[in-house]
Structure formats: C-alpha cells, structure tokens
C-alpha cells in the first residue's frame, strides 16, 4: 500500500530513552509517539532535559539506552548526517561571512541539484518566509526576527521529514516573538512537516502546539493537547507549571466532596478513597465573585 499514509500512525517514536552525563541522569525512561504532520512542543523548566531529548532525536548526542524510530526506521545509532531533519537553534547560527542566499543554499549543496535548481529553490524559500529581496544581504544587515526566518528557511530547504526547533523565539523581543509564533505555525501547516519545538514558555506552547509534552527533571509528566494539560492536569507539577492556580491540602469526604479546614467543597469525581489527604488546585477562573 505504498503512498497511502495512515494519519494516526506514529512518524517518530521515542522508546524508553535514557541519557546520562557521567553520574547525572538527564533523561529518565522517556517514551512518546508523534504523528505525521503534528506540531509538538517539549515544555518544561530550565534543565529538565528538553534540549537533551531534541539532540538525541537529531543524533547530535546519542542516548545512553533506548530507541528512536523515524518513518518506520530505527535510527538510534545513525549519525546526525544520515538523519532526515532540519534544525533551528535559539541563536540564529547563520554563517556571518555568507550572504542570505548562500546561507539558505548551504544545505542544498551536495544533494545533486544543479546551480539553477538551487537558485530557484532559494528564491522560492525567500518568498515563502516573506523576505523576497533580502538574498544578497549579509546576516548582520537583518534584524533578529528576520535572521531567525532565514534560519527557518535554511532548515526546511531540502524538504526534511522532521523540523526541530530549540527555543527559536526566545532571543527575540516580545512583539516579534508573538508575530513569529503565528508565522512558524502557518508555515508548518502549509508544509505539513512534522515539527518539534522546545520551549520553556507555556504561552508559546499553548498557542502553537497540537500536543504538548510536559517535562520535569528528565521525565515526561504528561502528554496532551493544550486543552488537556491545562484543564485536566495529571500531576501537581503540571497543574502548577501551566497557568495560575492556588493549592490547598484537603481530605476526601465523599464521591465528589473534599473538606478543606471546616469547609466542604463540591468537586469533580475522582479515584481517591474516603479520608485520603489530597492536594486541591483551583484556577482563578473557577472563583467567581458576585455582589449580593
Ligand atoms: N554535555 C553535558 N554534560 C553534562 N551535563 C549536561 C550536558 N548537557 C546537558 N546537561 C545537563 O542535563 C540537564 C538537562 O539539560 P538540557 O540542556 O537538556 O535542559 P533544557 O531543558 O534544555 O534547559 P533550558 O530550558 O535551560 O535550555 C541539565 O541539568 C544540564 O546541566
Ligand atoms: Mg535547552
């Protein structure tokens, strides 16, 4: 059945991935599946292992154990050069001594394309990112936001199966960041390329991702849509990290009742037994003040 793609099947599978740096364990048994064409964000606090996981997927830093499967092929031990992805880092990482055109063309050389094919592809990409006349300039002559769009064009130039973005917007000022969020998302949808974006900015993840992988201390806390991780957090960490909340300690006093001090509150149905001490979280939008 060649050519027929199952939209539900997994394009990228991470299986029981562990990564140690000496005695420090940066990734602890990470498993996840990403579907073809999906936009997934790795979200978590600084040092939780987001970049380490992305680098393992890219083959830039091999895992200690576990497997990476892309497009049905086990690429766990493939060097970076033999993997099928484009990558954009936080710093623009353009070659300062090459023109914008040459920067974008860089990944296209040695791919068997003729010079005119490369030129054509470069101008198509410049059009696609909305910078059609900037080709002859040098990186230093462009703004940070423009440079990051060039880095994006370079990453997608050869039509990779996977686009990896490591905090691509965090070096930019707030206004450009919001604008580029929209631009990256639109471009990703247009190309249909499976994309992973690392971010520690929850707003960025909530507004851009189809699904969010919430990470903490080298582990996956929860994988879900923005709505799921916000409205149905599975752990206290997720509830606290995403959005605002107030936390109480309480005791289960009924099927959908909890007692906090002397006050009994109604709540969602739960899996805990009567008398069990639990943490209760309340979002600001759940508290509605009304005048008498
Ligand atoms: N090459 C390395 N050698 C030793 N420790 C490392 C190395 N790379 C990463 N680490 C450690 O692994 C942990 C995870 O690092 P990683 O860069 O993946 O975090 P991150 O989630 O991307 O954080 P940030 O949001 O700050 O970029 C950190 O504690 C870091 O110090
Ligand atoms: Mg990082």
PDB file of C-alpha atoms and ligand atoms in Angstrom:
ATOM      1  CA  UNK A   1       0.000   0.000   0.000  1.00  0.00           C
ATOM      2  CA  UNK A   2       2.827   2.369  -0.820  1.00  0.00           C
ATOM      3  CA  UNK A   3       1.892   6.048  -0.884  1.00  0.00           C
ATOM      4  CA  UNK A   4      -1.057   5.682   1.455  1.00  0.00           C
ATOM      5  CA  UNK A   5      -0.320   7.231   4.809  1.00  0.00           C
ATOM      6  CA  UNK A   6      -2.186   6.451   7.983  1.00  0.00           C
ATOM      7  CA  UNK A   7      -2.659   9.791   9.741  1.00  0.00           C
ATOM      8  CA  UNK A   8      -2.986   8.011  13.093  1.00  0.00           C
ATOM      9  CA  UNK A   9       0.237   6.068  12.788  1.00  0.00           C
ATOM     10  CA  UNK A  10       3.341   7.281  14.525  1.00  0.00           C
ATOM     11  CA  UNK A  11       6.012   9.023  12.427  1.00  0.00           C
ATOM     12  CA  UNK A  12       8.502   9.403  15.262  1.00  0.00           C
ATOM     13  CA  UNK A  13       8.690   7.043  18.231  1.00  0.00           C
ATOM     14  CA  UNK A  14      10.892   7.548  21.247  1.00  0.00           C
ATOM     15  CA  UNK A  15      11.166   4.319  23.180  1.00  0.00           C
ATOM     16  CA  UNK A  16      12.404   4.142  26.767  1.00  0.00           C
ATOM     17  CA  UNK A  17      15.137   6.704  26.243  1.00  0.00           C
ATOM     18  CA  UNK A  18      17.738   7.245  28.961  1.00  0.00           C
ATOM     19  CA  UNK A  19      20.629   9.691  28.819  1.00  0.00           C
ATOM     20  CA  UNK A  20      23.406  10.082  31.375  1.00  0.00           C
ATOM     21  CA  UNK A  21      26.203  12.602  31.549  1.00  0.00           C
ATOM     22  CA  UNK A  22      28.662  10.902  33.918  1.00  0.00           C
ATOM     23  CA  UNK A  23      26.743  10.208  37.120  1.00  0.00           C
ATOM     24  CA  UNK A  24      23.943  12.667  36.228  1.00  0.00           C
ATOM     25  CA  UNK A  25      20.853  11.261  34.530  1.00  0.00           C
ATOM     26  CA  UNK A  26      19.311  13.871  32.213  1.00  0.00           C
ATOM     27  CA  UNK A  27      16.605  11.675  30.610  1.00  0.00           C
ATOM     28  CA  UNK A  28      14.764   9.004  32.549  1.00  0.00           C
ATOM     29  CA  UNK A  29      12.825   6.468  30.522  1.00  0.00           C
ATOM     30  CA  UNK A  30      11.233   8.888  28.055  1.00  0.00           C
ATOM     31  CA  UNK A  31       8.699   7.361  25.645  1.00  0.00           C
ATOM     32  CA  UNK A  32       6.456   9.210  23.223  1.00  0.00           C
ATOM     33  CA  UNK A  33       4.909   8.973  19.775  1.00  0.00           C
ATOM     34  CA  UNK A  34       4.497  11.797  17.299  1.00  0.00           C
ATOM     35  CA  UNK A  35       2.150  11.541  14.335  1.00  0.00           C
ATOM     36  CA  UNK A  36       2.991  12.658  10.821  1.00  0.00           C
ATOM     37  CA  UNK A  37       2.361  16.386  10.382  1.00  0.00           C
ATOM     38  CA  UNK A  38       1.926  17.048  14.092  1.00  0.00           C
ATOM     39  CA  UNK A  39       3.292  20.140  15.863  1.00  0.00           C
ATOM     40  CA  UNK A  40       4.569  19.032  19.264  1.00  0.00           C
ATOM     41  CA  UNK A  41       6.132  21.224  21.952  1.00  0.00           C
ATOM     42  CA  UNK A  42       8.522  19.994  24.636  1.00  0.00           C
ATOM     43  CA  UNK A  43       7.686  22.236  27.583  1.00  0.00           C
ATOM     44  CA  UNK A  44       9.354  22.365  30.977  1.00  0.00           C
ATOM     45  CA  UNK A  45      11.586  24.378  33.282  1.00  0.00           C
ATOM     46  CA  UNK A  46      15.252  25.072  32.599  1.00  0.00           C
ATOM     47  CA  UNK A  47      17.393  21.957  32.940  1.00  0.00           C
ATOM     48  CA  UNK A  48      14.547  19.427  32.644  1.00  0.00           C
ATOM     49  CA  UNK A  49      16.086  17.752  29.585  1.00  0.00           C
ATOM     50  CA  UNK A  50      14.272  19.320  26.607  1.00  0.00           C
ATOM     51  CA  UNK A  51      17.402  20.088  24.583  1.00  0.00           C
ATOM     52  CA  UNK A  52      18.971  16.755  25.538  1.00  0.00           C
ATOM     53  CA  UNK A  53      15.921  14.942  24.148  1.00  0.00           C
ATOM     54  CA  UNK A  54      15.929  17.023  20.955  1.00  0.00           C
ATOM     55  CA  UNK A  55      19.655  16.396  20.463  1.00  0.00           C
ATOM     56  CA  UNK A  56      19.120  12.652  20.868  1.00  0.00           C
ATOM     57  CA  UNK A  57      16.412  12.765  18.182  1.00  0.00           C
ATOM     58  CA  UNK A  58      18.819  14.693  15.930  1.00  0.00           C
ATOM     59  CA  UNK A  59      21.701  12.313  16.618  1.00  0.00           C
ATOM     60  CA  UNK A  60      23.828  15.195  17.926  1.00  0.00           C
ATOM     61  CA  UNK A  61      24.169  13.456  21.305  1.00  0.00           C
ATOM     62  CA  UNK A  62      23.394   9.761  21.348  1.00  0.00           C
ATOM     63  CA  UNK A  63      21.175   8.318  24.077  1.00  0.00           C
ATOM     64  CA  UNK A  64      22.647   6.013  26.709  1.00  0.00           C
ATOM     65  CA  UNK A  65      19.891   3.479  26.032  1.00  0.00           C
ATOM     66  CA  UNK A  66      16.517   3.277  24.318  1.00  0.00           C
ATOM     67  CA  UNK A  67      15.479   3.735  20.712  1.00  0.00           C
ATOM     68  CA  UNK A  68      14.492   6.428  18.213  1.00  0.00           C
ATOM     69  CA  UNK A  69      12.364   5.283  15.277  1.00  0.00           C
ATOM     70  CA  UNK A  70      11.589   7.696  12.435  1.00  0.00           C
ATOM     71  CA  UNK A  71       9.390   6.795   9.479  1.00  0.00           C
ATOM     72  CA  UNK A  72       9.459   3.142  10.499  1.00  0.00           C
ATOM     73  CA  UNK A  73      13.273   3.023  10.556  1.00  0.00           C
ATOM     74  CA  UNK A  74      15.290   2.505  13.737  1.00  0.00           C
ATOM     75  CA  UNK A  75      17.742   5.430  13.576  1.00  0.00           C
ATOM     76  CA  UNK A  76      19.007   5.082  17.169  1.00  0.00           C
ATOM     77  CA  UNK A  77      22.610   4.710  16.102  1.00  0.00           C
ATOM     78  CA  UNK A  78      22.575   6.788  12.914  1.00  0.00           C
ATOM     79  CA  UNK A  79      24.976   9.736  12.882  1.00  0.00           C
ATOM     80  CA  UNK A  80      23.333  13.174  12.576  1.00  0.00           C
ATOM     81  CA  UNK A  81      24.402  13.441   8.932  1.00  0.00           C
ATOM     82  CA  UNK A  82      22.342  10.394   7.983  1.00  0.00           C
ATOM     83  CA  UNK A  83      19.125  11.532   9.673  1.00  0.00           C
ATOM     84  CA  UNK A  84      16.285  13.324   7.939  1.00  0.00           C
ATOM     85  CA  UNK A  85      15.658  16.634   9.736  1.00  0.00           C
ATOM     86  CA  UNK A  86      16.202  20.383   9.647  1.00  0.00           C
ATOM     87  CA  UNK A  87      17.074  22.244  12.847  1.00  0.00           C
ATOM     88  CA  UNK A  88      16.865  25.811  14.149  1.00  0.00           C
ATOM     89  CA  UNK A  89      18.586  26.878  17.360  1.00  0.00           C
ATOM     90  CA  UNK A  90      17.940  29.758  19.730  1.00  0.00           C
ATOM     91  CA  UNK A  91      20.879  31.731  18.373  1.00  0.00           C
ATOM     92  CA  UNK A  92      20.436  32.394  14.694  1.00  0.00           C
ATOM     93  CA  UNK A  93      23.600  30.452  13.868  1.00  0.00           C
ATOM     94  CA  UNK A  94      23.801  31.846  10.350  1.00  0.00           C
ATOM     95  CA  UNK A  95      27.209  31.994   8.698  1.00  0.00           C
ATOM     96  CA  UNK A  96      28.143  35.701   9.038  1.00  0.00           C
ATOM     97  CA  UNK A  97      30.505  35.659   6.071  1.00  0.00           C
ATOM     98  CA  UNK A  98      27.945  34.220   3.638  1.00  0.00           C
ATOM     99  CA  UNK A  99      25.048  36.089   2.022  1.00  0.00           C
ATOM    100  CA  UNK A 100      21.482  35.164   2.938  1.00  0.00           C
ATOM    101  CA  UNK A 101      21.155  33.275  -0.354  1.00  0.00           C
ATOM    102  CA  UNK A 102      24.313  31.280   0.313  1.00  0.00           C
ATOM    103  CA  UNK A 103      23.187  30.560   3.878  1.00  0.00           C
ATOM    104  CA  UNK A 104      19.925  29.067   2.639  1.00  0.00           C
ATOM    105  CA  UNK A 105      21.645  27.224  -0.217  1.00  0.00           C
ATOM    106  CA  UNK A 106      24.134  25.658   2.202  1.00  0.00           C
ATOM    107  CA  UNK A 107      22.022  22.585   2.936  1.00  0.00           C
ATOM    108  CA  UNK A 108      21.182  22.121  -0.735  1.00  0.00           C
ATOM    109  CA  UNK A 109      24.739  21.795  -1.980  1.00  0.00           C
ATOM    110  CA  UNK A 110      25.995  18.232  -2.379  1.00  0.00           C
ATOM    111  CA  UNK A 111      22.427  17.000  -2.916  1.00  0.00           C
ATOM    112  CA  UNK A 112      22.804  16.531  -6.645  1.00  0.00           C
ATOM    113  CA  UNK A 113      20.830  19.673  -7.521  1.00  0.00           C
ATOM    114  CA  UNK A 114      22.072  21.913 -10.325  1.00  0.00           C
ATOM    115  CA  UNK A 115      23.036  25.528  -9.654  1.00  0.00           C
ATOM    116  CA  UNK A 116      19.870  26.821 -11.301  1.00  0.00           C
ATOM    117  CA  UNK A 117      17.693  24.399  -9.325  1.00  0.00           C
ATOM    118  CA  UNK A 118      19.342  25.621  -6.122  1.00  0.00           C
ATOM    119  CA  UNK A 119      18.806  29.288  -7.084  1.00  0.00           C
ATOM    120  CA  UNK A 120      15.176  28.592  -7.872  1.00  0.00           C
ATOM    121  CA  UNK A 121      14.627  26.799  -4.559  1.00  0.00           C
ATOM    122  CA  UNK A 122      16.343  29.621  -2.627  1.00  0.00           C
ATOM    123  CA  UNK A 123      14.094  32.292  -4.139  1.00  0.00           C
ATOM    124  CA  UNK A 124      11.035  30.106  -3.526  1.00  0.00           C
ATOM    125  CA  UNK A 125      12.051  29.839   0.147  1.00  0.00           C
ATOM    126  CA  UNK A 126      12.716  33.590   0.427  1.00  0.00           C
ATOM    127  CA  UNK A 127       9.210  34.194  -0.923  1.00  0.00           C
ATOM    128  CA  UNK A 128       7.769  31.638   1.477  1.00  0.00           C
ATOM    129  CA  UNK A 129       9.223  33.412   4.536  1.00  0.00           C
ATOM    130  CA  UNK A 130       8.238  36.830   3.219  1.00  0.00           C
ATOM    131  CA  UNK A 131      11.750  38.174   2.587  1.00  0.00           C
ATOM    132  CA  UNK A 132      11.978  38.035  -1.225  1.00  0.00           C
ATOM    133  CA  UNK A 133      14.538  40.805  -1.717  1.00  0.00           C
ATOM    134  CA  UNK A 134      16.967  40.038   1.053  1.00  0.00           C
ATOM    135  CA  UNK A 135      19.047  37.356  -0.705  1.00  0.00           C
ATOM    136  CA  UNK A 136      22.163  39.421  -1.470  1.00  0.00           C
ATOM    137  CA  UNK A 137      22.449  40.863   2.056  1.00  0.00           C
ATOM    138  CA  UNK A 138      24.604  39.530   4.891  1.00  0.00           C
ATOM    139  CA  UNK A 139      23.107  38.290   8.200  1.00  0.00           C
ATOM    140  CA  UNK A 140      24.339  41.324  10.171  1.00  0.00           C
ATOM    141  CA  UNK A 141      22.224  43.565   7.911  1.00  0.00           C
ATOM    142  CA  UNK A 142      18.997  41.860   9.055  1.00  0.00           C
ATOM    143  CA  UNK A 143      17.032  42.134  12.303  1.00  0.00           C
ATOM    144  CA  UNK A 144      16.973  39.249  14.774  1.00  0.00           C
ATOM    145  CA  UNK A 145      13.487  38.208  13.679  1.00  0.00           C
ATOM    146  CA  UNK A 146      14.499  38.275  10.009  1.00  0.00           C
ATOM    147  CA  UNK A 147      17.621  36.231  10.747  1.00  0.00           C
ATOM    148  CA  UNK A 148      15.535  33.628  12.513  1.00  0.00           C
ATOM    149  CA  UNK A 149      13.243  33.387   9.483  1.00  0.00           C
ATOM    150  CA  UNK A 150      16.341  32.785   7.329  1.00  0.00           C
ATOM    151  CA  UNK A 151      17.453  30.052   9.752  1.00  0.00           C
ATOM    152  CA  UNK A 152      13.989  28.520   9.334  1.00  0.00           C
ATOM    153  CA  UNK A 153      14.240  28.684   5.532  1.00  0.00           C
ATOM    154  CA  UNK A 154      17.654  27.003   5.689  1.00  0.00           C
ATOM    155  CA  UNK A 155      16.241  24.241   7.929  1.00  0.00           C
ATOM    156  CA  UNK A 156      13.374  23.410   5.560  1.00  0.00           C
ATOM    157  CA  UNK A 157      15.341  23.949   2.323  1.00  0.00           C
ATOM    158  CA  UNK A 158      15.827  20.288   1.495  1.00  0.00           C
ATOM    159  CA  UNK A 159      12.270  19.323   2.500  1.00  0.00           C
ATOM    160  CA  UNK A 160      13.167  17.304   5.620  1.00  0.00           C
ATOM    161  CA  UNK A 161      10.739  14.847   7.190  1.00  0.00           C
ATOM    162  CA  UNK A 162      11.202  16.427  10.601  1.00  0.00           C
ATOM    163  CA  UNK A 163      11.676  20.028  11.710  1.00  0.00           C
ATOM    164  CA  UNK A 164      13.385  20.528  15.086  1.00  0.00           C
ATOM    165  CA  UNK A 165      13.236  23.942  16.758  1.00  0.00           C
ATOM    166  CA  UNK A 166      15.133  24.610  20.002  1.00  0.00           C
ATOM    167  CA  UNK A 167      13.739  27.781  21.594  1.00  0.00           C
ATOM    168  CA  UNK A 168      13.777  29.555  18.210  1.00  0.00           C
ATOM    169  CA  UNK A 169      11.982  32.625  19.540  1.00  0.00           C
ATOM    170  CA  UNK A 170      13.488  33.145  22.973  1.00  0.00           C
ATOM    171  CA  UNK A 171      16.224  35.557  21.855  1.00  0.00           C
ATOM    172  CA  UNK A 172      13.688  37.893  20.255  1.00  0.00           C
ATOM    173  CA  UNK A 173      11.735  40.734  21.814  1.00  0.00           C
ATOM    174  CA  UNK A 174       8.145  40.086  22.865  1.00  0.00           C
ATOM    175  CA  UNK A 175       6.429  41.696  19.882  1.00  0.00           C
ATOM    176  CA  UNK A 176       8.498  39.889  17.244  1.00  0.00           C
ATOM    177  CA  UNK A 177       8.086  36.672  19.196  1.00  0.00           C
ATOM    178  CA  UNK A 178       4.296  36.767  19.039  1.00  0.00           C
ATOM    179  CA  UNK A 179       4.373  37.626  15.331  1.00  0.00           C
ATOM    180  CA  UNK A 180       6.818  34.823  14.527  1.00  0.00           C
ATOM    181  CA  UNK A 181       4.789  32.293  16.527  1.00  0.00           C
ATOM    182  CA  UNK A 182       1.994  32.822  14.086  1.00  0.00           C
ATOM    183  CA  UNK A 183       4.337  32.769  11.112  1.00  0.00           C
ATOM    184  CA  UNK A 184       6.035  29.500  12.109  1.00  0.00           C
ATOM    185  CA  UNK A 185       2.695  27.833  12.772  1.00  0.00           C
ATOM    186  CA  UNK A 186       1.295  28.931   9.405  1.00  0.00           C
ATOM    187  CA  UNK A 187       4.403  27.765   7.587  1.00  0.00           C
ATOM    188  CA  UNK A 188       4.339  24.425   9.390  1.00  0.00           C
ATOM    189  CA  UNK A 189       0.708  23.861   8.425  1.00  0.00           C
ATOM    190  CA  UNK A 190       1.375  24.838   4.843  1.00  0.00           C
ATOM    191  CA  UNK A 191       4.298  22.423   4.565  1.00  0.00           C
ATOM    192  CA  UNK A 192       2.698  19.727   6.718  1.00  0.00           C
ATOM    193  CA  UNK A 193       6.112  18.933   8.162  1.00  0.00           C
ATOM    194  CA  UNK A 194       6.222  17.043  11.472  1.00  0.00           C
ATOM    195  CA  UNK A 195       7.645  19.552  13.937  1.00  0.00           C
ATOM    196  CA  UNK A 196       9.044  19.513  17.458  1.00  0.00           C
ATOM    197  CA  UNK A 197       9.607  22.827  19.202  1.00  0.00           C
ATOM    198  CA  UNK A 198      11.379  23.118  22.530  1.00  0.00           C
ATOM    199  CA  UNK A 199      10.220  25.944  24.759  1.00  0.00           C
ATOM    200  CA  UNK A 200      10.016  26.879  28.414  1.00  0.00           C
ATOM    201  CA  UNK A 201       7.327  29.447  27.578  1.00  0.00           C
ATOM    202  CA  UNK A 202       3.911  27.953  28.364  1.00  0.00           C
ATOM    203  CA  UNK A 203       2.069  30.597  26.370  1.00  0.00           C
ATOM    204  CA  UNK A 204       4.104  29.716  23.307  1.00  0.00           C
ATOM    205  CA  UNK A 205       3.357  26.015  23.741  1.00  0.00           C
ATOM    206  CA  UNK A 206      -0.343  26.532  24.465  1.00  0.00           C
ATOM    207  CA  UNK A 207      -0.819  28.762  21.427  1.00  0.00           C
ATOM    208  CA  UNK A 208       1.227  26.763  18.896  1.00  0.00           C
ATOM    209  CA  UNK A 209       1.206  23.063  19.723  1.00  0.00           C
ATOM    210  CA  UNK A 210      -1.167  20.309  18.639  1.00  0.00           C
ATOM    211  CA  UNK A 211       0.168  18.402  21.631  1.00  0.00           C
ATOM    212  CA  UNK A 212       2.443  19.331  24.499  1.00  0.00           C
ATOM    213  CA  UNK A 213       4.964  17.070  26.200  1.00  0.00           C
ATOM    214  CA  UNK A 214       5.378  18.471  29.723  1.00  0.00           C
ATOM    215  CA  UNK A 215       8.769  17.510  31.153  1.00  0.00           C
ATOM    216  CA  UNK A 216      10.250  17.748  34.625  1.00  0.00           C
ATOM    217  CA  UNK A 217      13.617  16.502  35.885  1.00  0.00           C
ATOM    218  CA  UNK A 218      14.279  14.270  32.886  1.00  0.00           C
ATOM    219  CA  UNK A 219      10.839  12.661  32.895  1.00  0.00           C
ATOM    220  CA  UNK A 220       7.631  13.110  30.947  1.00  0.00           C
ATOM    221  CA  UNK A 221       4.920  14.359  33.320  1.00  0.00           C
ATOM    222  CA  UNK A 222       2.071  14.431  30.804  1.00  0.00           C
ATOM    223  CA  UNK A 223       1.433  14.380  27.069  1.00  0.00           C
ATOM    224  CA  UNK A 224      -1.747  16.029  25.824  1.00  0.00           C
ATOM    225  CA  UNK A 225      -3.415  18.745  23.820  1.00  0.00           C
ATOM    226  CA  UNK A 226      -3.126  22.295  25.207  1.00  0.00           C
ATOM    227  CA  UNK A 227      -6.669  21.915  26.486  1.00  0.00           C
ATOM    228  CA  UNK A 228      -5.916  18.604  28.219  1.00  0.00           C
ATOM    229  CA  UNK A 229      -2.777  19.736  30.020  1.00  0.00           C
ATOM    230  CA  UNK A 230      -4.496  22.937  31.181  1.00  0.00           C
ATOM    231  CA  UNK A 231      -7.926  21.574  32.095  1.00  0.00           C
ATOM    232  CA  UNK A 232      -7.005  18.028  33.118  1.00  0.00           C
ATOM    233  CA  UNK A 233      -3.511  18.102  34.602  1.00  0.00           C
ATOM    234  CA  UNK A 234      -2.432  14.635  35.705  1.00  0.00           C
ATOM    235  CA  UNK A 235       0.154  15.756  38.244  1.00  0.00           C
ATOM    236  CA  UNK A 236       0.609  18.607  40.683  1.00  0.00           C
ATOM    237  CA  UNK A 237       3.663  19.689  38.718  1.00  0.00           C
ATOM    238  CA  UNK A 238       1.634  20.124  35.509  1.00  0.00           C
ATOM    239  CA  UNK A 239      -1.148  21.986  37.329  1.00  0.00           C
ATOM    240  CA  UNK A 240       1.404  24.328  38.868  1.00  0.00           C
ATOM    241  CA  UNK A 241       3.621  24.820  35.815  1.00  0.00           C
ATOM    242  CA  UNK A 242       0.834  25.593  33.352  1.00  0.00           C
ATOM    243  CA  UNK A 243      -1.407  28.516  34.166  1.00  0.00           C
ATOM    244  CA  UNK A 244      -2.192  30.058  37.537  1.00  0.00           C
ATOM    245  CA  UNK A 245      -3.518  28.060  40.452  1.00  0.00           C
ATOM    246  CA  UNK A 246      -3.941  28.113  44.204  1.00  0.00           C
ATOM    247  CA  UNK A 247      -3.181  24.944  46.088  1.00  0.00           C
ATOM    248  CA  UNK A 248      -4.740  23.597  49.295  1.00  0.00           C
ATOM    249  CA  UNK A 249      -4.462  20.424  51.308  1.00  0.00           C
ATOM    250  CA  UNK A 250      -7.764  18.700  51.916  1.00  0.00           C
ATOM    251  CA  UNK A 251      -9.368  15.398  52.883  1.00  0.00           C
ATOM    252  CA  UNK A 252     -11.704  13.400  50.665  1.00  0.00           C
ATOM    253  CA  UNK A 253     -15.112  13.392  52.327  1.00  0.00           C
ATOM    254  CA  UNK A 254     -17.358  11.982  49.606  1.00  0.00           C
ATOM    255  CA  UNK A 255     -17.631  10.830  45.989  1.00  0.00           C
ATOM    256  CA  UNK A 256     -17.309  14.407  44.813  1.00  0.00           C
ATOM    257  CA  UNK A 257     -16.639  16.224  48.064  1.00  0.00           C
ATOM    258  CA  UNK A 258     -13.470  17.463  49.713  1.00  0.00           C
ATOM    259  CA  UNK A 259     -13.018  19.076  53.103  1.00  0.00           C
ATOM    260  CA  UNK A 260     -10.592  21.967  53.439  1.00  0.00           C
ATOM    261  CA  UNK A 261     -10.428  23.002  57.086  1.00  0.00           C
ATOM    262  CA  UNK A 262     -14.062  23.224  58.137  1.00  0.00           C
ATOM    263  CA  UNK A 263     -15.366  23.910  54.651  1.00  0.00           C
ATOM    264  CA  UNK A 264     -16.706  21.197  52.394  1.00  0.00           C
ATOM    265  CA  UNK A 265     -16.466  21.796  48.633  1.00  0.00           C
ATOM    266  CA  UNK A 266     -18.009  20.068  45.652  1.00  0.00           C
ATOM    267  CA  UNK A 267     -15.525  18.921  43.044  1.00  0.00           C
ATOM    268  CA  UNK A 268     -15.034  16.592  40.079  1.00  0.00           C
ATOM    269  CA  UNK A 269     -15.351  12.843  40.550  1.00  0.00           C
ATOM    270  CA  UNK A 270     -12.065  11.207  41.468  1.00  0.00           C
ATOM    271  CA  UNK A 271     -10.243   7.943  42.107  1.00  0.00           C
ATOM    272  CA  UNK A 272      -9.279   8.563  45.751  1.00  0.00           C
ATOM    273  CA  UNK A 273     -10.695   6.768  48.750  1.00  0.00           C
ATOM    274  CA  UNK A 274     -12.672   8.354  51.587  1.00  0.00           C
ATOM    275  CA  UNK A 275     -10.443  10.005  54.195  1.00  0.00           C
ATOM    276  CA  UNK A 276      -7.441  10.305  51.905  1.00  0.00           C
ATOM    277  CA  UNK A 277      -5.401  13.520  52.181  1.00  0.00           C
ATOM    278  CA  UNK A 278      -5.011  15.174  48.807  1.00  0.00           C
ATOM    279  CA  UNK A 279      -3.822  18.384  47.154  1.00  0.00           C
ATOM    280  CA  UNK A 280      -6.605  20.516  45.702  1.00  0.00           C
ATOM    281  CA  UNK A 281      -5.946  23.081  42.984  1.00  0.00           C
ATOM    282  CA  UNK A 282      -8.202  25.931  41.993  1.00  0.00           C
ATOM    283  CA  UNK A 283      -7.799  28.088  38.883  1.00  0.00           C
ATOM    284  CA  UNK A 284      -8.636  31.805  39.180  1.00  0.00           C
ATOM    285  CA  UNK A 285     -11.414  31.425  36.603  1.00  0.00           C
ATOM    286  CA  UNK A 286     -13.124  28.903  38.895  1.00  0.00           C
ATOM    287  CA  UNK A 287     -13.624  31.602  41.532  1.00  0.00           C
ATOM    288  CA  UNK A 288     -16.429  33.971  40.597  1.00  0.00           C
ATOM    289  CA  UNK A 289     -17.151  36.893  42.929  1.00  0.00           C
ATOM    290  CA  UNK A 290     -20.768  38.088  42.808  1.00  0.00           C
ATOM    291  CA  UNK A 291     -22.204  41.126  44.529  1.00  0.00           C
ATOM    292  CA  UNK A 292     -25.204  40.464  46.731  1.00  0.00           C
TER     293      UNK A 292
HETATM  294  N1  LIG B   1      27.011  17.869  27.823  1.00  0.00           N
HETATM  295  C1  LIG B   1      26.546  17.832  29.079  1.00  0.00           C
HETATM  296  N2  LIG B   1      27.318  17.420  30.104  1.00  0.00           N
HETATM  297  C2  LIG B   1      26.828  17.360  31.365  1.00  0.00           C
HETATM  298  N3  LIG B   1      25.572  17.706  31.716  1.00  0.00           N
HETATM  299  C3  LIG B   1      24.772  18.125  30.742  1.00  0.00           C
HETATM  300  C4  LIG B   1      25.194  18.217  29.362  1.00  0.00           C
HETATM  301  N4  LIG B   1      24.152  18.672  28.624  1.00  0.00           N
HETATM  302  C5  LIG B   1      23.145  18.856  29.482  1.00  0.00           C
HETATM  303  N5  LIG B   1      23.491  18.524  30.737  1.00  0.00           N
HETATM  304  C6  LIG B   1      22.631  18.600  31.924  1.00  0.00           C
HETATM  305  O1  LIG B   1      21.428  17.892  31.649  1.00  0.00           O
HETATM  306  C7  LIG B   1      20.303  18.586  32.178  1.00  0.00           C
HETATM  307  C8  LIG B   1      19.314  18.867  31.077  1.00  0.00           C
HETATM  308  O2  LIG B   1      19.878  19.822  30.195  1.00  0.00           O
HETATM  309  P1  LIG B   1      19.090  20.388  28.927  1.00  0.00           P
HETATM  310  O3  LIG B   1      20.038  21.272  28.202  1.00  0.00           O
HETATM  311  O4  LIG B   1      18.504  19.261  28.195  1.00  0.00           O
HETATM  312  O5  LIG B   1      17.940  21.242  29.640  1.00  0.00           O
HETATM  313  P2  LIG B   1      16.793  22.125  28.983  1.00  0.00           P
HETATM  314  O6  LIG B   1      15.507  21.557  29.460  1.00  0.00           O
HETATM  315  O7  LIG B   1      17.010  22.256  27.534  1.00  0.00           O
HETATM  316  O8  LIG B   1      17.015  23.534  29.734  1.00  0.00           O
HETATM  317  P3  LIG B   1      16.947  25.055  29.160  1.00  0.00           P
HETATM  318  O9  LIG B   1      15.496  25.442  29.172  1.00  0.00           O
HETATM  319  O10 LIG B   1      17.738  25.817  30.189  1.00  0.00           O
HETATM  320  O11 LIG B   1      17.577  25.082  27.806  1.00  0.00           O
HETATM  321  C9  LIG B   1      20.844  19.844  32.849  1.00  0.00           C
HETATM  322  O12 LIG B   1      20.947  19.622  34.232  1.00  0.00           O
HETATM  323  C10 LIG B   1      22.202  20.019  32.221  1.00  0.00           C
HETATM  324  O13 LIG B   1      23.093  20.645  33.116  1.00  0.00           O
HETATM  325 MG1  LIG B   2      17.534  23.839  26.259  1.00  0.00          MG
END
